Coordinates of C-alpha atoms in Angstrom, one line a residue:
X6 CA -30.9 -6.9 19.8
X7 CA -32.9 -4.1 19.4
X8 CA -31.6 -0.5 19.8
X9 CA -34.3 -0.2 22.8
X10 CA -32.8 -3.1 24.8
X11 CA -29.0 -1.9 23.7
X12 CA -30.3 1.5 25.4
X13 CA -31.8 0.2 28.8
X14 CA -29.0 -2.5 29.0
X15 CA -26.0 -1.4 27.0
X16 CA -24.3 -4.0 29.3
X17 CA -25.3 -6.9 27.2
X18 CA -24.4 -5.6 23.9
X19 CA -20.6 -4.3 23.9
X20 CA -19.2 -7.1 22.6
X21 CA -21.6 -7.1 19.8
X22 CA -21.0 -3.6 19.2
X23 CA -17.5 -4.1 19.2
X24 CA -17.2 -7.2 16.3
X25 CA -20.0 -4.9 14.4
X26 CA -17.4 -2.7 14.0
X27 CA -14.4 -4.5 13.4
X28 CA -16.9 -6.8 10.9
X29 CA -17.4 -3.3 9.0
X30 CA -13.8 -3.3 7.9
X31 CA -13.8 -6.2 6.0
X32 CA -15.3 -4.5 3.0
X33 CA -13.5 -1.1 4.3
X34 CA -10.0 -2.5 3.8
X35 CA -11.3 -3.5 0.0
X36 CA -11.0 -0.3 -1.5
X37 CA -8.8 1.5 1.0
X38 CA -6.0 -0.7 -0.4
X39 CA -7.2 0.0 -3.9
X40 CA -6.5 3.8 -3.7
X41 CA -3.2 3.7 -2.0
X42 CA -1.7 0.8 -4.1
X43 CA -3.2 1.5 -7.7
X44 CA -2.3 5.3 -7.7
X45 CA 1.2 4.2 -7.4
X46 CA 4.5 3.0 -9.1
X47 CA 5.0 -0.6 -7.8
X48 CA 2.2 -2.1 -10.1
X49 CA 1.0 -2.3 -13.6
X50 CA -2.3 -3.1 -15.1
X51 CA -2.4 -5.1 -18.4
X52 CA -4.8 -3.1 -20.1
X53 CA -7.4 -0.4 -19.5
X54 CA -10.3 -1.3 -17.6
X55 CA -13.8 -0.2 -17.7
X56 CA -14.1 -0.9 -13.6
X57 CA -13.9 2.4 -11.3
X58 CA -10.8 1.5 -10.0
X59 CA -9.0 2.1 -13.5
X60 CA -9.5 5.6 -12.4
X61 CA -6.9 5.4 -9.7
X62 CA -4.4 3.8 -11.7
X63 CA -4.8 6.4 -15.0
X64 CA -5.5 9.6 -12.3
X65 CA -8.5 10.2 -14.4
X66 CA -10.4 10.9 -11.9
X67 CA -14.5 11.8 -11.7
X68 CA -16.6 12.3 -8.8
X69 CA -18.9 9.6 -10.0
X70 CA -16.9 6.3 -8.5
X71 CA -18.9 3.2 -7.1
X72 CA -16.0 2.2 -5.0
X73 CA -15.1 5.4 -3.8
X74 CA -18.2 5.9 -2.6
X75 CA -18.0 2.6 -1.2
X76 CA -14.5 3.8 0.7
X77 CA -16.6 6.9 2.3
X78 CA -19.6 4.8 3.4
X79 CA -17.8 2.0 5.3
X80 CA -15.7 4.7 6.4
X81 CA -18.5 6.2 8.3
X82 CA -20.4 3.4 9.0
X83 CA -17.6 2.3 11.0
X84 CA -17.1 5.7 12.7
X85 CA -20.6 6.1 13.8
X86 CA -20.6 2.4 15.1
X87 CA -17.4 3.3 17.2
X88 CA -18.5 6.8 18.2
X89 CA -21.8 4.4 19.5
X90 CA -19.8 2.7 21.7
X91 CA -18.0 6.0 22.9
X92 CA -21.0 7.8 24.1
X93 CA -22.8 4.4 25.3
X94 CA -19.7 3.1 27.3
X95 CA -17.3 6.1 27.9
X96 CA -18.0 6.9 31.2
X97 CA -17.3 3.0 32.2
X98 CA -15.0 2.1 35.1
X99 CA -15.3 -1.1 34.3
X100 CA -11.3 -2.3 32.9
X101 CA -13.3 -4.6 30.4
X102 CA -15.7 -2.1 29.3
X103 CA -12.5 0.4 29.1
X104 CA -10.6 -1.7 26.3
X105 CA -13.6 -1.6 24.2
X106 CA -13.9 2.0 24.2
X107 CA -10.4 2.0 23.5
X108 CA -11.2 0.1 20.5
X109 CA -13.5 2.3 19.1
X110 CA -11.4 5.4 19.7
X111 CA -8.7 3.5 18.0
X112 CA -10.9 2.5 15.0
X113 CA -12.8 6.0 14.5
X114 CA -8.8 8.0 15.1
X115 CA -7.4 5.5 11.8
X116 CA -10.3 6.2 9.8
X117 CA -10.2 10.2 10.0
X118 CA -6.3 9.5 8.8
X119 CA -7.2 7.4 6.2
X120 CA -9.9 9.3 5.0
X121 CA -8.1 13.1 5.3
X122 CA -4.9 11.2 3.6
X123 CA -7.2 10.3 0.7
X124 CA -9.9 13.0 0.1
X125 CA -7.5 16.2 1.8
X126 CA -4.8 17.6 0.4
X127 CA -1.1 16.6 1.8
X128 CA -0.8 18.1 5.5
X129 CA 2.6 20.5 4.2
X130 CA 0.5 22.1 2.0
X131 CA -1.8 24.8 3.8
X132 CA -3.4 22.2 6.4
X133 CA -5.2 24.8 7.8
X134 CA -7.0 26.5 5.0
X135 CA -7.2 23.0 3.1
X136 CA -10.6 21.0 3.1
X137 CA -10.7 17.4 5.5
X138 CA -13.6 15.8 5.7
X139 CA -16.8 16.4 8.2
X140 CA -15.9 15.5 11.6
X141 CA -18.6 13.1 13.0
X142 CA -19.4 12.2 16.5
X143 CA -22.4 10.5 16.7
X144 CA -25.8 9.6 14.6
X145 CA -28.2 11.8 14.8
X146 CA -30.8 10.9 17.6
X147 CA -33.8 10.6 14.9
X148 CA -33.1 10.0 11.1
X149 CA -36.6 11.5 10.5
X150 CA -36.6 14.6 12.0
X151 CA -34.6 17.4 10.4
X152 CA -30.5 17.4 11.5
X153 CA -27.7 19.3 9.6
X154 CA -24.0 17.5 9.6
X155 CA -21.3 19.7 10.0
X156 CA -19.5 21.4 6.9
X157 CA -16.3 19.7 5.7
X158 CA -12.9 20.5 8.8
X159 CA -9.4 21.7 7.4
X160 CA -7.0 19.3 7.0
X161 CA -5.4 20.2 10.5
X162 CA -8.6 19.5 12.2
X163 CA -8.9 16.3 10.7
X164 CA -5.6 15.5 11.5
X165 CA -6.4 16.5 15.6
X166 CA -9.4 14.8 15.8
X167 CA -7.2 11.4 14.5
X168 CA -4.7 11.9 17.2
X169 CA -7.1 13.0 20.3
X170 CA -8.9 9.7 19.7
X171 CA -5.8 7.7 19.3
X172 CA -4.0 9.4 22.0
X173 CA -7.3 8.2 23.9
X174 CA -6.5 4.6 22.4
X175 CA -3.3 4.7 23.5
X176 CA -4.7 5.5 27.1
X177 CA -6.9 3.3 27.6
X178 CA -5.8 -0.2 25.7
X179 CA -3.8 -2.8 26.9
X180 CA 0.1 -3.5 26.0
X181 CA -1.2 -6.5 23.6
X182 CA -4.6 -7.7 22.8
X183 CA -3.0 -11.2 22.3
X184 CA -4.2 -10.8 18.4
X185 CA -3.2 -8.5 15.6
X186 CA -6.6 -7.7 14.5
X187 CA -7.7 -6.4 17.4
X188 CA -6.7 -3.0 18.5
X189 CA -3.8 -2.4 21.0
X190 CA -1.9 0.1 22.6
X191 CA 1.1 -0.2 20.2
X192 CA -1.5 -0.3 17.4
X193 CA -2.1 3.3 18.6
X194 CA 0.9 4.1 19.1
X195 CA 2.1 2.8 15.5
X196 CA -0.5 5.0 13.9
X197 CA 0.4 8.0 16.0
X198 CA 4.0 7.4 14.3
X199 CA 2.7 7.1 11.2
X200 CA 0.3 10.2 11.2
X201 CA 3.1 12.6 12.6
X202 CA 5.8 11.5 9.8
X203 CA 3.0 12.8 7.3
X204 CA 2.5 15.7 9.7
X205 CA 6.5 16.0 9.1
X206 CA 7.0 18.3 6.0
X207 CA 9.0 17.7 3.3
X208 CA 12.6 16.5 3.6
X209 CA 13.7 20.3 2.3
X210 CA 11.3 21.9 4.7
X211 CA 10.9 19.6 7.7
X212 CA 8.8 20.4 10.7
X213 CA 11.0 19.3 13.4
X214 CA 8.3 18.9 16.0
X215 CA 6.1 16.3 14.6
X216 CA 9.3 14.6 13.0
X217 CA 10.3 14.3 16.8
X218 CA 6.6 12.8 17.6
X219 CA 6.7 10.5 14.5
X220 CA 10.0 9.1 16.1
X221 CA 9.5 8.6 19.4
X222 CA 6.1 6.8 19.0
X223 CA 7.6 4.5 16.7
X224 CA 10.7 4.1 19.4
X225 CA 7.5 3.6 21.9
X226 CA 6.5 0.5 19.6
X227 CA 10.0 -0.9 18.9
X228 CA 11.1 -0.5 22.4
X229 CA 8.1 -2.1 24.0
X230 CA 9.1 -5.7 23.4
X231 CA 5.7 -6.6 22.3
X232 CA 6.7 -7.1 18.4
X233 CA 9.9 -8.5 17.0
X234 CA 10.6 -8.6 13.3
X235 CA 10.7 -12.5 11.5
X236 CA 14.0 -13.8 10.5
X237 CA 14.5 -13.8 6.9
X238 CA 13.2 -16.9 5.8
X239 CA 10.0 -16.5 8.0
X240 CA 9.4 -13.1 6.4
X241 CA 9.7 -14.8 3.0
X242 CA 6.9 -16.2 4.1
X243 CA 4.8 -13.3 5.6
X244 CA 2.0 -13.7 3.2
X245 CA 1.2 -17.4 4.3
X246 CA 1.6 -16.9 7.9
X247 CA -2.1 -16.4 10.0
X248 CA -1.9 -13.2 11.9
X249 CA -2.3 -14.6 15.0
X250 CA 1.1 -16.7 14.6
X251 CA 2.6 -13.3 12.7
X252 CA 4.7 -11.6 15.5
X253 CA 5.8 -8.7 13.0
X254 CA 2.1 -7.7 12.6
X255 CA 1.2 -4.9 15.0
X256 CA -2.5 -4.1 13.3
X257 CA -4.6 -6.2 10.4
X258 CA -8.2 -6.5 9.1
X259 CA -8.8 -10.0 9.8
X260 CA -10.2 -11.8 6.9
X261 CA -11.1 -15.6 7.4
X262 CA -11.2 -18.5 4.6
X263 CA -15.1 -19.0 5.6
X264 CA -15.8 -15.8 3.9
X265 CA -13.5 -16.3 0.6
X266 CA -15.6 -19.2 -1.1
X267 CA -16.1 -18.8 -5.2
X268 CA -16.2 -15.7 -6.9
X269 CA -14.9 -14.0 -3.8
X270 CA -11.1 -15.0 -4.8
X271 CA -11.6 -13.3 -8.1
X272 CA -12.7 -10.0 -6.4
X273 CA -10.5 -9.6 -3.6
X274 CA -7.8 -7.2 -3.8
X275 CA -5.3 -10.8 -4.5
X276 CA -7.8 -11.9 -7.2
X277 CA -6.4 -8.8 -9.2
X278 CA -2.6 -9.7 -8.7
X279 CA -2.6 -13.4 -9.7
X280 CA -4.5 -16.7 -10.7
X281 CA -3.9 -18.9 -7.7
X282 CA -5.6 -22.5 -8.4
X283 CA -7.1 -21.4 -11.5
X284 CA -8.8 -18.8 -8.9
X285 CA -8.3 -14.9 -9.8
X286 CA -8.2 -12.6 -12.6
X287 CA -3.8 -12.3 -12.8
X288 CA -4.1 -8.5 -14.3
X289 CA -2.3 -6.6 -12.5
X290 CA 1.6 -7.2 -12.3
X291 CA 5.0 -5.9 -10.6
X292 CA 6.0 -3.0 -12.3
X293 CA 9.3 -2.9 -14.1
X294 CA 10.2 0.0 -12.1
X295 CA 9.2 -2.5 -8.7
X296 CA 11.4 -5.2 -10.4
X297 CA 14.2 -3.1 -10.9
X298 CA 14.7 -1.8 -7.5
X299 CA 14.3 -5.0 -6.3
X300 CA 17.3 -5.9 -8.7
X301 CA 19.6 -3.2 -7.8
X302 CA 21.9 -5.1 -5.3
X303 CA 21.9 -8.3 -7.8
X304 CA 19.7 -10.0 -9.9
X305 CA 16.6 -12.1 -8.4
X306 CA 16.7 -15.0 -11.1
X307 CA 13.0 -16.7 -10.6
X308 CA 13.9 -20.0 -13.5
X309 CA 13.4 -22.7 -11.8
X310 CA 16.3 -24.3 -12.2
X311 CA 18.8 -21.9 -11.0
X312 CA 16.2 -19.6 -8.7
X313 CA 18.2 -16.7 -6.5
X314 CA 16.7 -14.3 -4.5
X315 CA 18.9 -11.7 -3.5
X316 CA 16.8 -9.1 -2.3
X317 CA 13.9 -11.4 0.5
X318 CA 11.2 -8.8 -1.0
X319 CA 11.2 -10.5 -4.1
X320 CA 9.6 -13.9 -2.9
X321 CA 6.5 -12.4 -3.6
X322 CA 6.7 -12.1 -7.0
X323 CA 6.0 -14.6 -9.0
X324 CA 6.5 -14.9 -12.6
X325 CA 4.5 -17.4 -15.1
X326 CA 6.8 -19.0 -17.3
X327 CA 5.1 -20.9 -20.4
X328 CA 6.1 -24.7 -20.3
X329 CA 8.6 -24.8 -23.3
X330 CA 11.0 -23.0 -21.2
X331 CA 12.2 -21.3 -24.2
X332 CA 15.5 -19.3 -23.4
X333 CA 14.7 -15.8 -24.1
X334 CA 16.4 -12.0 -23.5
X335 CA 14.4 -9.9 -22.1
X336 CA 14.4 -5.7 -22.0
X337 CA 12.4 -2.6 -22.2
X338 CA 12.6 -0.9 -25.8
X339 CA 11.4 3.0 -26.5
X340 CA 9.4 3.8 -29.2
X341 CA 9.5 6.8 -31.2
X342 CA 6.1 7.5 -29.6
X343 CA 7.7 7.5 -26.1
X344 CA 6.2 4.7 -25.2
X345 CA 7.6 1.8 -23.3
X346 CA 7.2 -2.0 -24.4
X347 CA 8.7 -5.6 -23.3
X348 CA 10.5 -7.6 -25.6
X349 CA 11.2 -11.4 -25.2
X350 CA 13.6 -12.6 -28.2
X351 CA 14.6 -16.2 -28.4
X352 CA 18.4 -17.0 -27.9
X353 CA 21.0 -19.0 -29.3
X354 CA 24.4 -20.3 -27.5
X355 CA 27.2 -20.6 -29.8
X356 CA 31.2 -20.3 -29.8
X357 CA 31.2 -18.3 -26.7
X358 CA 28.5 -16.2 -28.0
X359 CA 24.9 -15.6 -27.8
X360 CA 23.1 -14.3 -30.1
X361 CA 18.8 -13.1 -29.9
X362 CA 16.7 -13.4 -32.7
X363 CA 13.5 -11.4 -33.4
X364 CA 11.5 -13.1 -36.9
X365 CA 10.4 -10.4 -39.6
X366 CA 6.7 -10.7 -41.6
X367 CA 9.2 -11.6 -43.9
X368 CA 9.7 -15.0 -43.2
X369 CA 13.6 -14.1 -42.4
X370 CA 15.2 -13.3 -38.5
X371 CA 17.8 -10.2 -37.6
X372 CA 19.8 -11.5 -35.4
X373 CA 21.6 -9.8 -32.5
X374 CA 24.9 -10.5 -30.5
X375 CA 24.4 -9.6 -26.7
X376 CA 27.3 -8.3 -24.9
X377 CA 27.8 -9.2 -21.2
X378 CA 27.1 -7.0 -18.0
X379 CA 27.8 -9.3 -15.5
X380 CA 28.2 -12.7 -17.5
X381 CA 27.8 -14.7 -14.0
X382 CA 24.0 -13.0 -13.4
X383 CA 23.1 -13.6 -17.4
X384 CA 22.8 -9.8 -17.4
X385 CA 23.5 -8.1 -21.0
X386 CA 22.5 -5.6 -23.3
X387 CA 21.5 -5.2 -27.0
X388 CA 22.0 -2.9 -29.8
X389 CA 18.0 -2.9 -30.8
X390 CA 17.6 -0.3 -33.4
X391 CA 20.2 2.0 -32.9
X392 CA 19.7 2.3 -29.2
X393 CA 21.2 0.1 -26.1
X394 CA 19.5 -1.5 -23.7
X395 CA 20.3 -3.5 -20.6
X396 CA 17.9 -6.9 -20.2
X397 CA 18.7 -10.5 -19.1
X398 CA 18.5 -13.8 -20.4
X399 CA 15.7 -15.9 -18.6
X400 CA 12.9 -18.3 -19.7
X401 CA 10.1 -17.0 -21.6
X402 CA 7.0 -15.6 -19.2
X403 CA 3.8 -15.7 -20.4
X404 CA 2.5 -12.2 -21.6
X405 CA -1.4 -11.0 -20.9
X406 CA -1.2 -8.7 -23.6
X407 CA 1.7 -7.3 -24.4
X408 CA 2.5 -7.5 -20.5
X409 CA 5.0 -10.0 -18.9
X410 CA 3.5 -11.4 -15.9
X411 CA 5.2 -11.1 -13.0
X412 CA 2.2 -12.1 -10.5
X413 CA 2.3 -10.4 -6.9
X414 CA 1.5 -12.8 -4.1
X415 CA 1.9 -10.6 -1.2
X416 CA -1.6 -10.3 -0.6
X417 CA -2.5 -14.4 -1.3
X418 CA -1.8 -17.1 0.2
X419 CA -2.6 -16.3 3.9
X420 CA -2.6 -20.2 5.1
X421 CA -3.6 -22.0 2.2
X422 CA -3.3 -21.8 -1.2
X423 CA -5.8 -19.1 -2.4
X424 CA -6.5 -15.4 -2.4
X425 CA -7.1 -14.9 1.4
X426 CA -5.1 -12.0 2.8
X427 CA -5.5 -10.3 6.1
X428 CA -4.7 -6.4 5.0
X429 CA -1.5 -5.2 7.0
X430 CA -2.8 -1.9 9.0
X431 CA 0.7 -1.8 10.8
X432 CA 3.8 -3.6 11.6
X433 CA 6.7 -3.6 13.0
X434 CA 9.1 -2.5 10.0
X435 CA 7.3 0.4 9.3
X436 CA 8.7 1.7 12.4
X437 CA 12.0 1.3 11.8
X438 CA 11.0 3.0 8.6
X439 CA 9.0 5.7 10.2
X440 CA 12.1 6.6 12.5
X441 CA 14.3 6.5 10.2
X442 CA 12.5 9.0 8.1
X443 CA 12.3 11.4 10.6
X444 CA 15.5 11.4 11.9
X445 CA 16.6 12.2 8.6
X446 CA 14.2 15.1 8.7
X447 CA 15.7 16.1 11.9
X448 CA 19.6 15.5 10.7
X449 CA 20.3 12.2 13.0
X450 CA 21.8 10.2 9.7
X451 CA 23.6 8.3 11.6
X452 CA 20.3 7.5 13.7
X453 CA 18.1 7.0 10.2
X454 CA 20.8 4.9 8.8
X455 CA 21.5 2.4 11.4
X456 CA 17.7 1.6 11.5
X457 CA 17.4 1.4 7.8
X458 CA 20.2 -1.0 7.7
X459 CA 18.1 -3.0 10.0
X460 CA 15.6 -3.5 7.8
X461 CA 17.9 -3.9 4.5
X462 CA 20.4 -6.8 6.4
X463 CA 17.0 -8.7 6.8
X464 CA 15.8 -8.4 3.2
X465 CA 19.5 -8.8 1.5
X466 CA 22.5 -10.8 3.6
X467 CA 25.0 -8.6 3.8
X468 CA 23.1 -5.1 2.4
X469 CA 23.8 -2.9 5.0
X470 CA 25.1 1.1 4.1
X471 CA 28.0 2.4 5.1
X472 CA 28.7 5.6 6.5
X473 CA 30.2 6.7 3.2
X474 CA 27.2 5.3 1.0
X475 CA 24.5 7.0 3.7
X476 CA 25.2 10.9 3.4
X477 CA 23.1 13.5 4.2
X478 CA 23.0 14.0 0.6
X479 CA 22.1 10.6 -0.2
X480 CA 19.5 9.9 3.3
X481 CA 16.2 10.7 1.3
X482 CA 16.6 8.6 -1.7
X483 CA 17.9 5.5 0.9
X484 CA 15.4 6.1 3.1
X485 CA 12.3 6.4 0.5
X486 CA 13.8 3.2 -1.5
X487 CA 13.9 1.1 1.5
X488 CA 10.2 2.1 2.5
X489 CA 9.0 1.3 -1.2
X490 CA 10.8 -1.8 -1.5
X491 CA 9.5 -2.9 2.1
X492 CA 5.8 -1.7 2.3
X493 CA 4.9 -2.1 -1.6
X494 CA 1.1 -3.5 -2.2
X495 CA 0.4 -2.5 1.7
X496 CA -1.6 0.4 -0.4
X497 CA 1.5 3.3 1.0
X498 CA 2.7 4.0 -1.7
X499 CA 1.2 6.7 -3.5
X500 CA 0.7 8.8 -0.1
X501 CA 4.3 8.7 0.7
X502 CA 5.3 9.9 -2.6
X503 CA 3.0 12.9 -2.1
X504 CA 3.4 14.0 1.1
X505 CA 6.9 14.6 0.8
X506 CA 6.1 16.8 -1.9
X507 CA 7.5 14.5 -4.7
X508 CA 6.4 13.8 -8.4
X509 CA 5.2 10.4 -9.0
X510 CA 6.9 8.8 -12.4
X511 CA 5.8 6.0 -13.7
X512 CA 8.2 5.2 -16.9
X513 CA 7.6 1.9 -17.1
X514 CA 5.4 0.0 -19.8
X515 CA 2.0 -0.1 -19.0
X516 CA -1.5 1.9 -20.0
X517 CA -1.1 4.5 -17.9
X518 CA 0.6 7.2 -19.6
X519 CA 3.8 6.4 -18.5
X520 CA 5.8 9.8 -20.0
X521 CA 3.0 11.5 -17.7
X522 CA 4.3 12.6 -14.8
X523 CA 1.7 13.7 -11.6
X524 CA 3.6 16.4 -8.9
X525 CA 2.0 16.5 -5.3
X526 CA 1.1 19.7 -6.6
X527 CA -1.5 18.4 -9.0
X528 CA -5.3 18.6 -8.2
X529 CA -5.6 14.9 -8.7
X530 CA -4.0 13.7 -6.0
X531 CA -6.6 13.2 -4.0
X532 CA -10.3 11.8 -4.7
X533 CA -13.2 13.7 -5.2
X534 CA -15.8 13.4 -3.0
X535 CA -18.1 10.8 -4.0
X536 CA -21.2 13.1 -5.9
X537 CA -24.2 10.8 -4.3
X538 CA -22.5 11.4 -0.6
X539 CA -22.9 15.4 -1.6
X540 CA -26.1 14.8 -2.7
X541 CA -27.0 12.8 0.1
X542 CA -25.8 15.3 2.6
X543 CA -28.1 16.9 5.0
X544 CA -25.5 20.2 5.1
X545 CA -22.9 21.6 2.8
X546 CA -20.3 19.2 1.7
X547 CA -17.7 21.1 -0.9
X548 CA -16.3 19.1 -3.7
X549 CA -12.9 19.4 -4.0
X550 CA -11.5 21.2 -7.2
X551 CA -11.4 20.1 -10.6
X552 CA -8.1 21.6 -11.9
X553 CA -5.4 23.1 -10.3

């Protein structure tokens, strides 16, 4: 349709419009979950990589990225196609025509937060004097005749013009759209909670009044009937379920198996995390760090012949045992470089003893007796060149590398048995989360930790805190565990480290630097603004600095 006709009879294209912009997140949601996922402490990459993205993982960063730039183009794009429907349909009395505006206000107000989360500094530090990103309403009325785009807003105002038009959303959308992936009222209201909690300071300095927001739009969501979360086995299962038959998903990008075909299994964000029919590149794995929280209230024990999941969260890893099934122990050994490195050594069982044995270029094997952790989990430790470690016996995995693989299936698998993934926005855990959260911010522990144990009885039988273990000394590191374990490769991560003012260690083998440690202090975390959109810019666009 011509943007004539869609003028003289905008009637006839709103629900074009609207599918235009939803379509446009598709290859939004791509990188978004790039820069929230990779910048964090949940994965690891098996090597360096001469693709943009190895930039987020190794905080190198350089305002010359391809996907960046990528990320701030779809980002607009979409905004101007829902500001579009805004000024075209906003005055509409129609109930119809109403929802779709909704839409759009929902989809312009979660792109100013995902775009001022990832190019604008953390909002406790100095939102006001801190750079956002340009606030844009509409397209200018002729591309051809001279226009000037506004300068870059302060954090705050970024952060204002994200809730006015969700707060709108929230006004003018129905309870349920009937589907996930298209917008709702709790969909506003779950990014409303969301966007206050990072409004919320830091644990140590709190602001009370957004904490207080952040809870009761996430009490708005869980209250509302609308969402329940899946029983255990069900949400062992989240990744393969459709959205539309997902009642724990509040917001996704809808992806459909007509657009994966070929190639594009290798190059979605899954394609990175395993090789699914022979389909995907498998380079990027759980980190040790992931696996190890996810072993804390017993071991998940992946052989196939005596499997055990403890913790629910761990039925979406996967690890690739070779087909000898050759009993190994595994642990993490230090090097006098600092360095971290895996190390698989073959065991023998003998008199009530076992014993791992590395071979030597010498033809010859030093041998090592294990001593027993907890005999029943096959959890032991080694005396490995003069230092201890802790490891367990399992079957041997296949490395990439020098890498284990321990594949991530989270965002696979979605129906069929392939890389198509539907990119979680929201759902209904992250409230509990969210509250929880806050009302540790605003000294409810008793609140924070009933909701966190509602969300931990779910993942492990029987997990729940007590009273005694849930302190108001102990709240923060409960609280931010829970939300790792819970929301890892939903691209989270590395903005919820951050905006509580917390260092982000990654002491875990892997390419990254792992003895470097990045404080929410640091220049780098945040993007720079892609250099072509400054170039491109018809007005002043400021790069954000290049050292601290």
């Amino acid at each position: 349709m011509s943007s004539q006709r869609i003028l003289e009879h905008p009637e006839e294209a709103i629900d074009g419009m609207t599918h235009g912009m939803y379509a446009q997140l598709k290859t939004w949601s791509d990188v978004m979950h790039r820069c929230g996922e990779y910048a964090g402490d949940n994965i690891m990459i098996r090597g360096a990589s001469t693709d943009a993205f190895f930039e987020f993982i190794s905080f190198n960063r350089t305002p010359q990225n391809y996907r960046l730039q990528d990320f701030w183009d779809n980002s607009y794009k979409a905004i101007i196609q829902a500001s579009n429907i805004i000024e075209l349909y906003g005055t509409s009395t129609d109930e119809e025509v109403k929802a779709h505006v909704g839409e759009a206000y929902f989809v312009r107000g979660f792109l100013y937060f995902y775009l001022v989360r990832a190019y604008g500094r953390p909002y406790y530090q100095d939102p006001e004097k801190n750079l956002g990103v340009p606030i844009i309403k509409s397209a200018p009325k002729d591309v051809f005749d001279k226009f000037t785009l506004p300068d870059r807003a302060t954090v705050a105002e970024t952060y204002a013009q994200a809730i006015e038009d969700l707060k709108q959303a929230e006004t003018l959308l129905p309870e349920r759209s009937g589907t996930p992936f298209y917008a709702s009222k709790g969909a506003a209201q779950a990014l409303l909670s969301r966007l206050y909690l990072y409004m919320s300071g830091t644990y140590e300095q709190p602001n009370r009044q957004y904490a207080q927001l952040a809870s009761e739009y996430a009490t708005k969501v869980i209250s509302s009937g609308k969402y329940s979360l899946l029983n255990r086995e069900d949400f062992m299962k989240y990744n393969q379920l459709l959205p539309e038959s997902n009642k724990e998903s509040i917001f996704v990008v809808r992806r459909l198996a007509s657009e994966y075909s070929g190639y594009d299994h290798y190059y979605g964000v899954g394609g990175m995390y395993a090789n699914i029919g022979g389909m995907g590149w498998g380079e990027m794995y759980a980190s040790a760090k992931y696996l190890a929280l996810l072993d804390e209230t017993g071991r998940n024990d992946f052989r196939p012949n005596r499997t055990r999941i403890v913790d629910a969260r761990a039925a979406f890893i996967e690890p690739v045992y070779a087909p000898e099934k050759t009993e190994v122990f595994r642990f993490i050994k230090s090097e006098e470089s600092g360095d971290l490195n895996y190390l698989q050594l073959p065991i023998t069982r003998s008199n009530g003893q076992i014993i791992a044995k590395e071979a030597k270029d010498s033809g010859q094997a030093e041998s090592y007796t294990l001593t027993a952790i907890d005999a029943n989990q096959e959890i032991y430790s080694i005396t490995y060149k003069g230092k201890t470690y802790r490891g367990v016996i399992d079957l041997y995995i296949k490395l990439n590398r020098a890498y284990p693989m321990f594949y991530i299936t989270k965002c696979s698998r979605e129906g069929e048995n392939s890389h198509l993934h539907s990119p979680v926005i929201s759902r209904l855990d992250e409230m509990y989360l969210n509250r929880a959260e806050a009302n540790v911010k605003l000294g409810n522990i008793a609140s924070a930790m009933a909701d966190v144990n509602t969300i931990r009885e779910r993942a492990i039988v029987g997990g729940s805190y007590t009273s005694a273990q849930f302190t108001a000394a102990t709240a923060k590191t409960l609280v931010d565990k829970e939300r790792q374990l819970e929301l890892a490769f939903e691209a989270e991560r590395s903005y919820d480290v951050f905006r509580n003012g917390d260092t982000l260690t990654r002491r875990f083998p892997g390419p990254h630097q792992p003895m470097v440690d990045i404080p929410a202090t640091d220049y780098r975390v945040i993007y720079f603004i892609p250099q072509s959109a400054i170039n491109a810019y018809k007005g002043n666009l400021e790069q954000n600095p290049s050292s601290n």
